[in-house]
Every structure is written in C-alpha cells, then in structure tokens.
PDB file of C-alpha atoms and ligand atoms in Angstrom:
ATOM      1  CA  MET A 478     158.209 108.948  70.008  1.00 46.00           C
ATOM      2  CA  LEU A 479     160.540 111.560  71.465  1.00 48.00           C
ATOM      3  CA  ALA A 480     159.827 112.414  75.095  1.00 53.00           C
ATOM      4  CA  ARG A 481     158.642 116.014  75.404  1.00 62.00           C
ATOM      5  CA  LYS A 482     160.931 118.228  77.469  1.00 71.00           C
ATOM      6  CA  PRO A 483     159.030 119.338  80.569  1.00 80.00           C
ATOM      7  CA  LYS A 484     158.541 123.075  81.168  1.00 87.00           C
ATOM      8  CA  LEU A 485     159.514 123.438  84.781  1.00 94.00           C
ATOM      9  CA  HIS A 486     159.742 126.790  86.515  1.00 95.00           C
ATOM     10  CA  VAL A 487     162.008 125.790  89.369  1.00 97.00           C
ATOM     11  CA  ASP A 488     165.174 127.017  91.010  1.00 97.00           C
ATOM     12  CA  GLU A 489     167.501 124.532  89.344  1.00 97.00           C
ATOM     13  CA  ALA A 490     170.603 125.838  91.116  1.00 97.00           C
ATOM     14  CA  VAL A 491     169.087 124.883  94.466  1.00 98.00           C
ATOM     15  CA  LEU A 492     167.638 121.562  93.327  1.00 98.00           C
ATOM     16  CA  LYS A 493     171.036 120.576  91.907  1.00 97.00           C
ATOM     17  CA  THR A 494     172.347 120.613  95.484  1.00 98.00           C
ATOM     18  CA  CYS A 495     170.162 117.621  96.407  1.00 97.00           C
ATOM     19  CA  THR A 496     172.601 114.897  97.292  1.00 95.00           C
ATOM     20  CA  GLY A 497     170.347 111.796  97.258  1.00 83.00           C
ATOM     21  CA  PRO A 498     169.404 109.034  97.538  1.00 95.00           C
ATOM     22  CA  MET A 499     165.919 110.248  96.677  1.00 97.00           C
ATOM     23  CA  PRO A 500     162.723 108.839  98.172  1.00 98.00           C
ATOM     24  CA  LYS A 501     160.373 107.165  95.693  1.00 98.00           C
ATOM     25  CA  HIS A 502     157.373 108.723  97.396  1.00 98.00           C
ATOM     26  CA  VAL A 503     157.135 112.004  99.307  1.00 98.00           C
ATOM     27  CA  GLY A 504     154.027 112.952 101.302  1.00 98.00           C
ATOM     28  CA  ILE A 505     153.458 116.525 102.454  1.00 99.00           C
ATOM     29  CA  ILE A 506     151.176 117.834 105.195  1.00 98.00           C
ATOM     30  CA  MET A 507     150.763 121.389 103.920  1.00 98.00           C
ATOM     31  CA  ASP A 508     150.150 123.386 107.089  1.00 98.00           C
ATOM     32  CA  GLY A 509     150.278 127.044 108.092  1.00 98.00           C
ATOM     33  CA  ASN A 510     148.258 128.779 105.358  1.00 98.00           C
ATOM     34  CA  GLY A 511     145.976 130.419 107.923  1.00 98.00           C
ATOM     35  CA  ARG A 512     148.840 131.643 110.099  1.00 98.00           C
ATOM     36  CA  TRP A 513     150.732 132.903 107.046  1.00 98.00           C
ATOM     37  CA  ALA A 514     147.704 135.034 106.124  1.00 98.00           C
ATOM     38  CA  LYS A 515     146.975 136.160 109.692  1.00 98.00           C
ATOM     39  CA  GLY A 516     150.578 137.317 110.120  1.00 98.00           C
ATOM     40  CA  ARG A 517     150.039 139.616 107.130  1.00 98.00           C
ATOM     41  CA  GLY A 518     146.628 140.885 108.230  1.00 98.00           C
ATOM     42  CA  MET A 519     144.941 138.996 105.383  1.00 98.00           C
ATOM     43  CA  PRO A 520     141.922 136.664 105.357  1.00 97.00           C
ATOM     44  CA  ARG A 521     142.744 132.941 105.730  1.00 97.00           C
ATOM     45  CA  ILE A 522     141.693 132.196 102.155  1.00 97.00           C
ATOM     46  CA  LYS A 523     144.551 134.377 100.887  1.00 98.00           C
ATOM     47  CA  GLY A 524     146.918 131.962 102.627  1.00 98.00           C
ATOM     48  CA  HIS A 525     145.321 129.066 100.770  1.00 98.00           C
ATOM     49  CA  HIS A 526     145.666 130.931  97.457  1.00 98.00           C
ATOM     50  CA  GLU A 527     149.339 131.523  98.109  1.00 98.00           C
ATOM     51  CA  GLY A 528     149.561 127.877  99.158  1.00 98.00           C
ATOM     52  CA  ALA A 529     148.432 126.887  95.658  1.00 98.00           C
ATOM     53  CA  ASN A 530     151.566 128.590  94.262  1.00 98.00           C
ATOM     54  CA  ALA A 531     153.675 126.505  96.656  1.00 98.00           C
ATOM     55  CA  VAL A 532     151.838 123.424  95.343  1.00 98.00           C
ATOM     56  CA  ARG A 533     152.896 124.271  91.779  1.00 97.00           C
ATOM     57  CA  ARG A 534     156.534 124.904  92.840  1.00 97.00           C
ATOM     58  CA  THR A 535     156.646 121.624  94.734  1.00 98.00           C
ATOM     59  CA  VAL A 536     155.036 119.526  91.995  1.00 98.00           C
ATOM     60  CA  GLU A 537     157.457 120.922  89.412  1.00 98.00           C
ATOM     61  CA  SER A 538     160.441 120.483  91.732  1.00 98.00           C
ATOM     62  CA  CYS A 539     159.572 116.818  92.339  1.00 98.00           C
ATOM     63  CA  ARG A 540     159.143 116.340  88.592  1.00 98.00           C
ATOM     64  CA  TYR A 541     162.553 117.970  88.008  1.00 97.00           C
ATOM     65  CA  LEU A 542     164.140 115.679  90.601  1.00 97.00           C
ATOM     66  CA  GLU A 543     162.438 112.635  89.072  1.00 97.00           C
ATOM     67  CA  ILE A 544     160.726 111.693  92.308  1.00 98.00           C
ATOM     68  CA  PRO A 545     158.033 109.345  90.986  1.00 98.00           C
ATOM     69  CA  HIS A 546     155.283 109.818  93.611  1.00 98.00           C
ATOM     70  CA  LEU A 547     154.076 112.847  95.551  1.00 98.00           C
ATOM     71  CA  THR A 548     151.046 112.992  97.857  1.00 99.00           C
ATOM     72  CA  LEU A 549     149.749 116.363  99.058  1.00 98.00           C
ATOM     73  CA  TYR A 550     147.327 116.591 101.983  1.00 98.00           C
ATOM     74  CA  ALA A 551     144.968 119.326 100.793  1.00 98.00           C
ATOM     75  CA  PHE A 552     141.755 118.822 102.785  1.00 98.00           C
ATOM     76  CA  SER A 553     141.083 116.326 105.556  1.00 98.00           C
ATOM     77  CA  SER A 554     137.790 114.609 106.409  1.00 98.00           C
ATOM     78  CA  GLN A 555     137.822 116.787 109.542  1.00 97.00           C
ATOM     79  CA  ASN A 556     138.307 120.029 107.536  1.00 98.00           C
ATOM     80  CA  TRP A 557     134.615 119.831 106.505  1.00 98.00           C
ATOM     81  CA  GLY A 558     133.955 121.189 110.012  1.00 98.00           C
ATOM     82  CA  ARG A 559     135.710 124.524 109.262  1.00 97.00           C
ATOM     83  CA  PRO A 560     133.632 127.712 108.772  1.00 96.00           C
ATOM     84  CA  GLN A 561     131.449 127.374 105.681  1.00 97.00           C
ATOM     85  CA  ASP A 562     133.086 130.294 103.836  1.00 97.00           C
ATOM     86  CA  GLU A 563     136.535 128.726 104.223  1.00 97.00           C
ATOM     87  CA  VAL A 564     135.281 125.317 103.029  1.00 98.00           C
ATOM     88  CA  THR A 565     133.588 126.927 100.010  1.00 98.00           C
ATOM     89  CA  GLY A 566     136.694 129.027  99.307  1.00 98.00           C
ATOM     90  CA  LEU A 567     138.906 125.933  99.360  1.00 98.00           C
ATOM     91  CA  MET A 568     136.593 123.931  97.089  1.00 98.00           C
ATOM     92  CA  THR A 569     136.537 126.848  94.621  1.00 98.00           C
ATOM     93  CA  LEU A 570     140.328 127.028  94.812  1.00 98.00           C
ATOM     94  CA  PHE A 571     140.670 123.307  93.969  1.00 98.00           C
ATOM     95  CA  ASP A 572     138.353 123.822  90.990  1.00 98.00           C
ATOM     96  CA  VAL A 573     140.353 126.847  89.772  1.00 98.00           C
ATOM     97  CA  TYR A 574     143.655 124.993  90.290  1.00 97.00           C
ATOM     98  CA  ILE A 575     142.426 122.062  88.188  1.00 97.00           C
ATOM     99  CA  LYS A 576     141.423 124.351  85.313  1.00 96.00           C
ATOM    100  CA  LYS A 577     144.515 126.564  85.519  1.00 96.00           C
ATOM    101  CA  GLU A 578     147.113 123.831  85.905  1.00 96.00           C
ATOM    102  CA  ARG A 579     145.590 121.270  83.548  1.00 97.00           C
ATOM    103  CA  GLN A 580     147.779 121.933  80.497  1.00 96.00           C
ATOM    104  CA  ARG A 581     150.943 122.347  82.540  1.00 96.00           C
ATOM    105  CA  LEU A 582     150.382 119.027  84.292  1.00 97.00           C
ATOM    106  CA  ILE A 583     149.721 117.297  80.978  1.00 96.00           C
ATOM    107  CA  ASP A 584     152.817 118.843  79.340  1.00 96.00           C
ATOM    108  CA  ASN A 585     154.995 117.945  82.299  1.00 97.00           C
ATOM    109  CA  GLY A 586     154.024 114.265  82.311  1.00 97.00           C
ATOM    110  CA  VAL A 587     152.205 114.472  85.650  1.00 98.00           C
ATOM    111  CA  ALA A 588     149.301 112.112  86.413  1.00 98.00           C
ATOM    112  CA  MET A 589     146.884 113.579  88.977  1.00 98.00           C
ATOM    113  CA  ARG A 590     144.747 111.325  91.147  1.00 98.00           C
ATOM    114  CA  MET A 591     142.508 112.302  94.008  1.00 98.00           C
ATOM    115  CA  ILE A 592     142.482 110.175  97.134  1.00 98.00           C
ATOM    116  CA  GLY A 593     139.636 110.633  99.584  1.00 98.00           C
ATOM    117  CA  ASP A 594     135.876 110.357  99.913  1.00 98.00           C
ATOM    118  CA  ARG A 595     134.487 111.495  96.548  1.00 98.00           C
ATOM    119  CA  SER A 596     130.872 111.262  97.706  1.00 97.00           C
ATOM    120  CA  ARG A 597     131.233 114.520  99.641  1.00 97.00           C
ATOM    121  CA  LEU A 598     132.440 116.628  96.692  1.00 98.00           C
ATOM    122  CA  SER A 599     129.969 118.746  94.731  1.00 98.00           C
ATOM    123  CA  PRO A 600     129.009 117.216  91.355  1.00 98.00           C
ATOM    124  CA  GLY A 601     130.833 120.074  89.558  1.00 98.00           C
ATOM    125  CA  LEU A 602     134.088 119.607  91.439  1.00 98.00           C
ATOM    126  CA  LEU A 603     133.904 115.838  91.084  1.00 98.00           C
ATOM    127  CA  ARG A 604     133.506 116.251  87.304  1.00 98.00           C
ATOM    128  CA  ALA A 605     136.548 118.551  87.207  1.00 98.00           C
ATOM    129  CA  VAL A 606     138.628 116.112  89.283  1.00 98.00           C
ATOM    130  CA  GLU A 607     137.650 113.131  87.151  1.00 98.00           C
ATOM    131  CA  GLY A 608     138.251 115.132  83.968  1.00 98.00           C
ATOM    132  CA  LEU A 609     141.804 115.920  85.055  1.00 98.00           C
ATOM    133  CA  GLU A 610     142.395 112.337  86.161  1.00 98.00           C
ATOM    134  CA  ASP A 611     141.295 111.096  82.723  1.00 98.00           C
ATOM    135  CA  ALA A 612     143.312 113.731  80.867  1.00 98.00           C
ATOM    136  CA  THR A 613     146.511 112.827  82.740  1.00 98.00           C
ATOM    137  CA  ALA A 614     145.959 109.084  83.208  1.00 97.00           C
ATOM    138  CA  HIS A 615     148.506 108.143  80.528  1.00 97.00           C
ATOM    139  CA  ASN A 616     151.264 110.234  82.172  1.00 97.00           C
ATOM    140  CA  SER A 617     153.792 108.436  84.319  1.00 97.00           C
ATOM    141  CA  ASP A 618     156.703 110.779  85.068  1.00 97.00           C
ATOM    142  CA  LEU A 619     155.185 111.913  88.349  1.00 98.00           C
ATOM    143  CA  ILE A 620     152.105 110.446  90.040  1.00 98.00           C
ATOM    144  CA  LEU A 621     150.577 113.298  92.032  1.00 98.00           C
ATOM    145  CA  GLN A 622     148.027 112.165  94.602  1.00 98.00           C
ATOM    146  CA  VAL A 623     145.965 114.987  96.052  1.00 98.00           C
ATOM    147  CA  ALA A 624     144.257 114.020  99.308  1.00 98.00           C
ATOM    148  CA  VAL A 625     140.893 115.793  99.497  1.00 98.00           C
ATOM    149  CA  SER A 626     138.157 114.821 101.959  1.00 98.00           C
ATOM    150  CA  TYR A 627     140.768 112.327 103.115  1.00 98.00           C
ATOM    151  CA  GLY A 628     141.327 110.693 106.488  1.00 98.00           C
ATOM    152  CA  GLY A 629     143.660 107.798 107.225  1.00 98.00           C
ATOM    153  CA  ARG A 630     141.260 106.199 109.721  1.00 98.00           C
ATOM    154  CA  GLU A 631     138.330 106.602 107.337  1.00 98.00           C
ATOM    155  CA  GLU A 632     140.425 104.987 104.583  1.00 98.00           C
ATOM    156  CA  ILE A 633     141.341 102.001 106.788  1.00 98.00           C
ATOM    157  CA  LEU A 634     137.722 101.666 107.916  1.00 98.00           C
ATOM    158  CA  SER A 635     136.485 101.540 104.357  1.00 98.00           C
ATOM    159  CA  ALA A 636     139.165  98.914 103.517  1.00 98.00           C
ATOM    160  CA  VAL A 637     138.020  96.810 106.488  1.00 98.00           C
ATOM    161  CA  LYS A 638     134.402  97.008 105.296  1.00 98.00           C
ATOM    162  CA  ALA A 639     135.365  96.027 101.734  1.00 98.00           C
ATOM    163  CA  ILE A 640     137.416  93.081 103.009  1.00 98.00           C
ATOM    164  CA  ALA A 641     134.575  91.965 105.318  1.00 98.00           C
ATOM    165  CA  LYS A 642     132.196  92.047 102.343  1.00 98.00           C
ATOM    166  CA  GLU A 643     134.525  89.877 100.253  1.00 98.00           C
ATOM    167  CA  ILE A 644     134.623  87.359 103.106  1.00 98.00           C
ATOM    168  CA  SER A 645     130.857  87.318 103.420  1.00 98.00           C
ATOM    169  CA  ASP A 646     130.522  86.993  99.618  1.00 98.00           C
ATOM    170  CA  GLY A 647     132.876  84.004  99.762  1.00 98.00           C
ATOM    171  CA  THR A 648     135.536  85.563  97.478  1.00 98.00           C
ATOM    172  CA  LEU A 649     138.151  85.852 100.242  1.00 98.00           C
ATOM    173  CA  ARG A 650     139.088  83.632 103.192  1.00 98.00           C
ATOM    174  CA  ALA A 651     139.858  85.359 106.506  1.00 98.00           C
ATOM    175  CA  GLU A 652     143.022  83.270 106.955  1.00 98.00           C
ATOM    176  CA  ASP A 653     144.362  84.593 103.628  1.00 98.00           C
ATOM    177  CA  ILE A 654     144.310  88.240 104.741  1.00 98.00           C
ATOM    178  CA  ASP A 655     147.795  89.719 104.976  1.00 98.00           C
ATOM    179  CA  GLU A 656     149.336  93.201 104.787  1.00 97.00           C
ATOM    180  CA  HIS A 657     149.024  93.202 100.999  1.00 97.00           C
ATOM    181  CA  THR A 658     145.286  92.569 101.277  1.00 98.00           C
ATOM    182  CA  VAL A 659     144.884  95.716 103.364  1.00 98.00           C
ATOM    183  CA  SER A 660     147.209  97.807 101.146  1.00 98.00           C
ATOM    184  CA  ASP A 661     145.280  96.656  98.074  1.00 98.00           C
ATOM    185  CA  HIS A 662     142.028  98.009  99.529  1.00 98.00           C
ATOM    186  CA  LEU A 663     143.341 101.507 100.228  1.00 98.00           C
ATOM    187  CA  TYR A 664     143.079 104.523  97.897  1.00 98.00           C
ATOM    188  CA  THR A 665     146.842 104.212  97.399  1.00 98.00           C
ATOM    189  CA  ARG A 666     146.825 100.664  95.986  1.00 97.00           C
ATOM    190  CA  ASN A 667     149.687 100.185  93.502  1.00 94.00           C
ATOM    191  CA  ILE A 668     151.556 103.196  94.913  1.00 97.00           C
ATOM    192  CA  PRO A 669     154.653 102.539  97.055  1.00 98.00           C
ATOM    193  CA  ASP A 670     154.425 103.677 100.678  1.00 98.00           C
ATOM    194  CA  PRO A 671     155.756 107.183 101.382  1.00 98.00           C
ATOM    195  CA  GLU A 672     159.400 107.117 102.413  1.00 98.00           C
ATOM    196  CA  LEU A 673     159.501 110.748 103.480  1.00 98.00           C
ATOM    197  CA  ILE A 674     156.716 112.821 105.036  1.00 98.00           C
ATOM    198  CA  ILE A 675     157.244 116.557 105.320  1.00 98.00           C
ATOM    199  CA  ARG A 676     155.128 118.779 107.548  1.00 98.00           C
ATOM    200  CA  THR A 677     155.310 122.547 107.438  1.00 98.00           C
ATOM    201  CA  SER A 678     154.564 125.159 110.139  1.00 98.00           C
ATOM    202  CA  GLY A 679     156.499 123.420 112.909  1.00 98.00           C
ATOM    203  CA  GLU A 680     153.765 121.059 114.095  1.00 96.00           C
ATOM    204  CA  PHE A 681     154.778 117.521 115.105  1.00 97.00           C
ATOM    205  CA  ARG A 682     151.516 115.745 114.308  1.00 96.00           C
ATOM    206  CA  VAL A 683     150.373 113.092 111.823  1.00 97.00           C
ATOM    207  CA  SER A 684     146.822 114.484 111.619  1.00 98.00           C
ATOM    208  CA  ASN A 685     145.214 111.371 110.116  1.00 98.00           C
ATOM    209  CA  PHE A 686     147.517 111.370 107.055  1.00 98.00           C
ATOM    210  CA  LEU A 687     148.414 108.053 105.374  1.00 98.00           C
ATOM    211  CA  LEU A 688     148.269 106.211 108.724  1.00 98.00           C
ATOM    212  CA  TRP A 689     148.757 102.708 107.325  1.00 98.00           C
ATOM    213  CA  GLN A 690     151.172 103.710 104.569  1.00 98.00           C
ATOM    214  CA  ALA A 691     153.439 105.813 106.824  1.00 98.00           C
ATOM    215  CA  ALA A 692     154.529 102.829 108.961  1.00 97.00           C
ATOM    216  CA  TYR A 693     158.206 103.261 107.990  1.00 96.00           C
ATOM    217  CA  ALA A 694     158.207 106.825 106.694  1.00 98.00           C
ATOM    218  CA  GLU A 695     160.906 109.264 107.755  1.00 98.00           C
ATOM    219  CA  PHE A 696     159.514 112.542 109.089  1.00 98.00           C
ATOM    220  CA  PHE A 697     160.826 116.033 108.418  1.00 98.00           C
ATOM    221  CA  VAL A 698     159.256 119.065 110.102  1.00 98.00           C
ATOM    222  CA  THR A 699     160.073 122.603 109.038  1.00 98.00           C
ATOM    223  CA  ASP A 700     158.946 125.814 110.764  1.00 98.00           C
ATOM    224  CA  THR A 701     158.253 127.355 107.357  1.00 98.00           C
ATOM    225  CA  MET A 702     154.579 128.077 106.674  1.00 98.00           C
ATOM    226  CA  TRP A 703     153.304 126.228 103.593  1.00 98.00           C
ATOM    227  CA  PRO A 704     152.895 129.328 101.338  1.00 98.00           C
ATOM    228  CA  ASP A 705     156.620 130.064 101.822  1.00 98.00           C
ATOM    229  CA  PHE A 706     157.736 126.480 101.135  1.00 98.00           C
ATOM    230  CA  ASN A 707     160.179 126.461  98.229  1.00 98.00           C
ATOM    231  CA  GLU A 708     163.039 124.558  96.618  1.00 98.00           C
ATOM    232  CA  VAL A 709     165.390 125.294  99.540  1.00 98.00           C
ATOM    233  CA  HIS A 710     163.044 123.684 102.090  1.00 98.00           C
ATOM    234  CA  LEU A 711     162.384 120.729  99.813  1.00 98.00           C
ATOM    235  CA  ARG A 712     166.130 120.274  99.243  1.00 98.00           C
ATOM    236  CA  ASP A 713     166.775 120.381 103.009  1.00 98.00           C
ATOM    237  CA  ALA A 714     164.094 117.745 103.637  1.00 98.00           C
ATOM    238  CA  LEU A 715     165.434 115.497 100.886  1.00 98.00           C
ATOM    239  CA  ASN A 716     169.039 115.834 102.027  1.00 98.00           C
ATOM    240  CA  SER A 717     167.992 115.056 105.590  1.00 97.00           C
ATOM    241  CA  PHE A 718     166.210 111.943 104.300  1.00 97.00           C
ATOM    242  CA  GLY A 719     169.271 110.972 102.268  1.00 95.00           C
ATOM    243  CA  SER A 720     171.528 111.142 105.328  1.00 92.00           C
ATOM    244  CA  ARG A 721     169.396 108.873 107.532  1.00 88.00           C
ATOM    245  CA  GLU A 722     169.930 105.207 108.171  1.00 83.00           C
ATOM    246  CA  ARG A 723     166.614 103.438 107.615  1.00 75.00           C
ATOM    247  CA  ARG A 724     166.637 100.271 109.690  1.00 77.00           C
ATOM    248  CA  PHE A 725     163.091  98.905 109.382  1.00 79.00           C
ATOM    249  CA  GLY A 726     163.356  97.404 112.870  1.00 82.00           C
ATOM    250  CA  LEU A 727     166.776  95.803 112.269  1.00 84.00           C
ATOM    251  CA  THR A 728     170.142  96.796 113.748  1.00 84.00           C
ATOM    252  CA  SER A 729     172.859  98.809 111.996  1.00 81.00           C
ATOM    253  CA  ALA A 730     175.133  95.757 112.040  1.00 83.00           C
ATOM    254  CA  GLN A 731     172.505  93.610 110.313  1.00 82.00           C
ATOM    255  CA  LEU A 732     172.032  96.257 107.640  1.00 79.00           C
ATOM    256  CA  SER A 733     175.745  96.480 106.882  1.00 80.00           C
ATOM    257  CA  GLU A 734     175.958  92.655 106.689  1.00 83.00           C
ATOM    258  CA  THR A 735     173.141  92.675 104.106  1.00 75.00           C
ATOM    259  CA  SER A 736     174.769  95.415 102.021  1.00 72.00           C
ATOM    260  CA  GLU A 737     178.168  93.560 102.111  1.00 73.00           C
ATOM    261  CA  GLU A 738     176.446  90.434 100.783  1.00 70.00           C
ATOM    262  CA  GLU A 739     174.964  92.345  97.818  1.00 65.00           C
TER     263      GLU A 739
HETATM  264  C1  LIG B1001     146.401 123.792 106.252  1.00 92.28           C
HETATM  265  O1  LIG B1001     146.678 125.092 106.709  1.00 92.28           O
HETATM  266  C2  LIG B1001     146.024 123.852 104.843  1.00 92.28           C
HETATM  267  C3  LIG B1001     144.836 123.449 104.360  1.00 92.28           C
HETATM  268  C4  LIG B1001     143.748 122.892 105.202  1.00 92.28           C
HETATM  269  C5  LIG B1001     144.519 123.596 102.928  1.00 92.28           C
HETATM  270  C6  LIG B1001     145.605 123.234 101.975  1.00 92.28           C
HETATM  271  C7  LIG B1001     145.278 123.818 100.687  1.00 92.28           C
HETATM  272  C8  LIG B1001     146.134 124.389  99.841  1.00 92.28           C
HETATM  273  C9  LIG B1001     147.593 124.403 100.022  1.00 92.28           C
HETATM  274  C10 LIG B1001     145.557 125.074  98.684  1.00 92.28           C
HETATM  275  C11 LIG B1001     145.887 124.560  97.351  1.00 92.28           C
HETATM  276  C12 LIG B1001     145.891 123.091  97.213  1.00 92.28           C
HETATM  277  C13 LIG B1001     145.776 122.481  96.016  1.00 92.28           C
HETATM  278  C14 LIG B1001     145.937 121.013  95.918  1.00 92.28           C
HETATM  279  C15 LIG B1001     145.500 123.225  94.788  1.00 92.28           C
HETATM  280  P1  LIG B1001     145.754 125.722 107.824  1.00 92.28           P
HETATM  281  O2  LIG B1001     144.664 126.429 107.145  1.00 92.28           O
HETATM  282  O3  LIG B1001     145.318 124.660 108.783  1.00 92.28           O
HETATM  283  O4  LIG B1001     146.755 126.716 108.496  1.00 92.28           O
HETATM  284  P2  LIG B1001     146.790 127.170 110.033  1.00 92.28           P
HETATM  285  O5  LIG B1001     147.151 125.938 110.828  1.00 92.28           O
HETATM  286  O6  LIG B1001     147.858 128.184 110.053  1.00 92.28           O
HETATM  287  O7  LIG B1001     145.433 127.704 110.369  1.00 92.28           O
END
C-alpha cells in the first residue's frame, strides 16, 4: 500500500534549516499561556486556546521532521488545584481539540496516547481520549503522548506499588528488579526516554515532568510564551541539541575513542 502523503501546515523553509542530528523523543513543558493572555488583557483561557494552535504547529513540525516521539505536558496532577473555571475550561479545550484534530492526526500518521491518571477525567472526556487512542493506534509515524493529570512522582509511586504487588504475588523477585523493571511500569513503557526537553516562558524548572525518563535529557529553555512557540523556536531548540556533546557520565576522550572504534 502506498504511504499517504501527510498534510502538514508548517513553515518548511524554517524547518529545512534544522541541521541535526535529531532527537528520537522531544518533551515539551508548555508554559506561559496565562502570561500571554494577561499581557494582552485577555482571560487566561484565551491563552490556553491559542496554546492549542501552537500544539498543532508543533505536532505537525515534528511529523515533518520525522521525529518519532513527542510528549506534551498539558495538565499536571497539581493543576487540578487551579480555579475551577480554568480547570473546566481546559478540560473542555482538550475535548474540543480531540474532536477537531481527529481526522488530521489520522491522516498525518500520528498515534495519540494519553499519559496520566485517567481516573480523574470525566467519563465523557475519558471516552473521547480512548476513542482517539483507538482511532490512531495503528499509526506509527509520530507517537504523540499528551500528559494530562500527569505527575512524575505520582507515576513513579504507582510503578513502585505495582512492582511491590508483583513481589507479594510471587511473580517477581526483589533481587531481579533493575532499571528496566521500573521503566516497564511507567506510562511511557516501550517509548524511548526523551533526549530533549524544551520549556517555554523562561522558567528553569522540571515541574514534575518525566522525572525518571529525563535522567539524561538535554534541556532547552526559551523565553517565548507557549502560544507564540513556532517553527523558529523549535528549530533553535533542535539545533542547540544537535550541537551538544552528550557524555552520559563519560569523558569527551572516552567518547571519541568509542566513535573511532566504530
Ligand atoms: C501552562 O501555562 C499551560 C497549561 C497548564 C495548559 C497547557 C494547555 C494547552 C497548551 C492547551 C492545549 C493543549 C492540548 C494538548 C490540546 P500557564 O497557564 O501555567 O501559564 P502561566 O505560567 O503564564 O500562568
């Protein structure tokens, strides 16, 4: 079967200036929607709506660049504590996004998966999320993980509980636990760790995002507020990543010895 050509509305001229090498997984802490709106005298929810357009641009840009995995931090476990109207507005926005973007995601070969605590979503939103996951499950060009009701500590805690249960059930021995055991009990099982994490709005914080998985991630912080994030900012982050030497705890000399041997 011929692969369908994706319909991507992206600034190709800018994306063509990405120099590589590309990360296999990019995570983004989308921050600054509220400040973007406040700076324009608008309600915070308007910033989130504009942020949804930046989500579409970014998803399509990653698809264009053939980056296989993208994780977007849309709503943290702690965000449930925001004013009720903002929480409701965000949940409605996720629902609208799912309905509006469904066909485009399918046509563009994107598989959407939610990571986070599903038990806190309304039954209607959960149905919409699971419907989109099912409809895109066969896609593999870009795996888009959307973190909703997500917290890195909460995720690790739930992995620890699941592992403890397997030990008490006798299906796992404590001495056999290794890093893979933990990774395999996270929402992100089977997904490579993020190599690049981008945060917008100039804040230098991890904010409970992919705590286990980010162990060797490169960070890129831009002052740009999320609703303004576009191909230029993504290109700059990717080119910065491409220019870094990733040492994984080794020395530069050791790394060049390894690459000479290859
Ligand atoms: C952080 O900005 C942003 C959020 C808590 C929500 C992110 C949601 C979107 C980008 C909407 C669309 C998402 C999807 C997946 C359709 P903030 O509100 O904390 O900004 P502030 O720090 O300026 O107040």
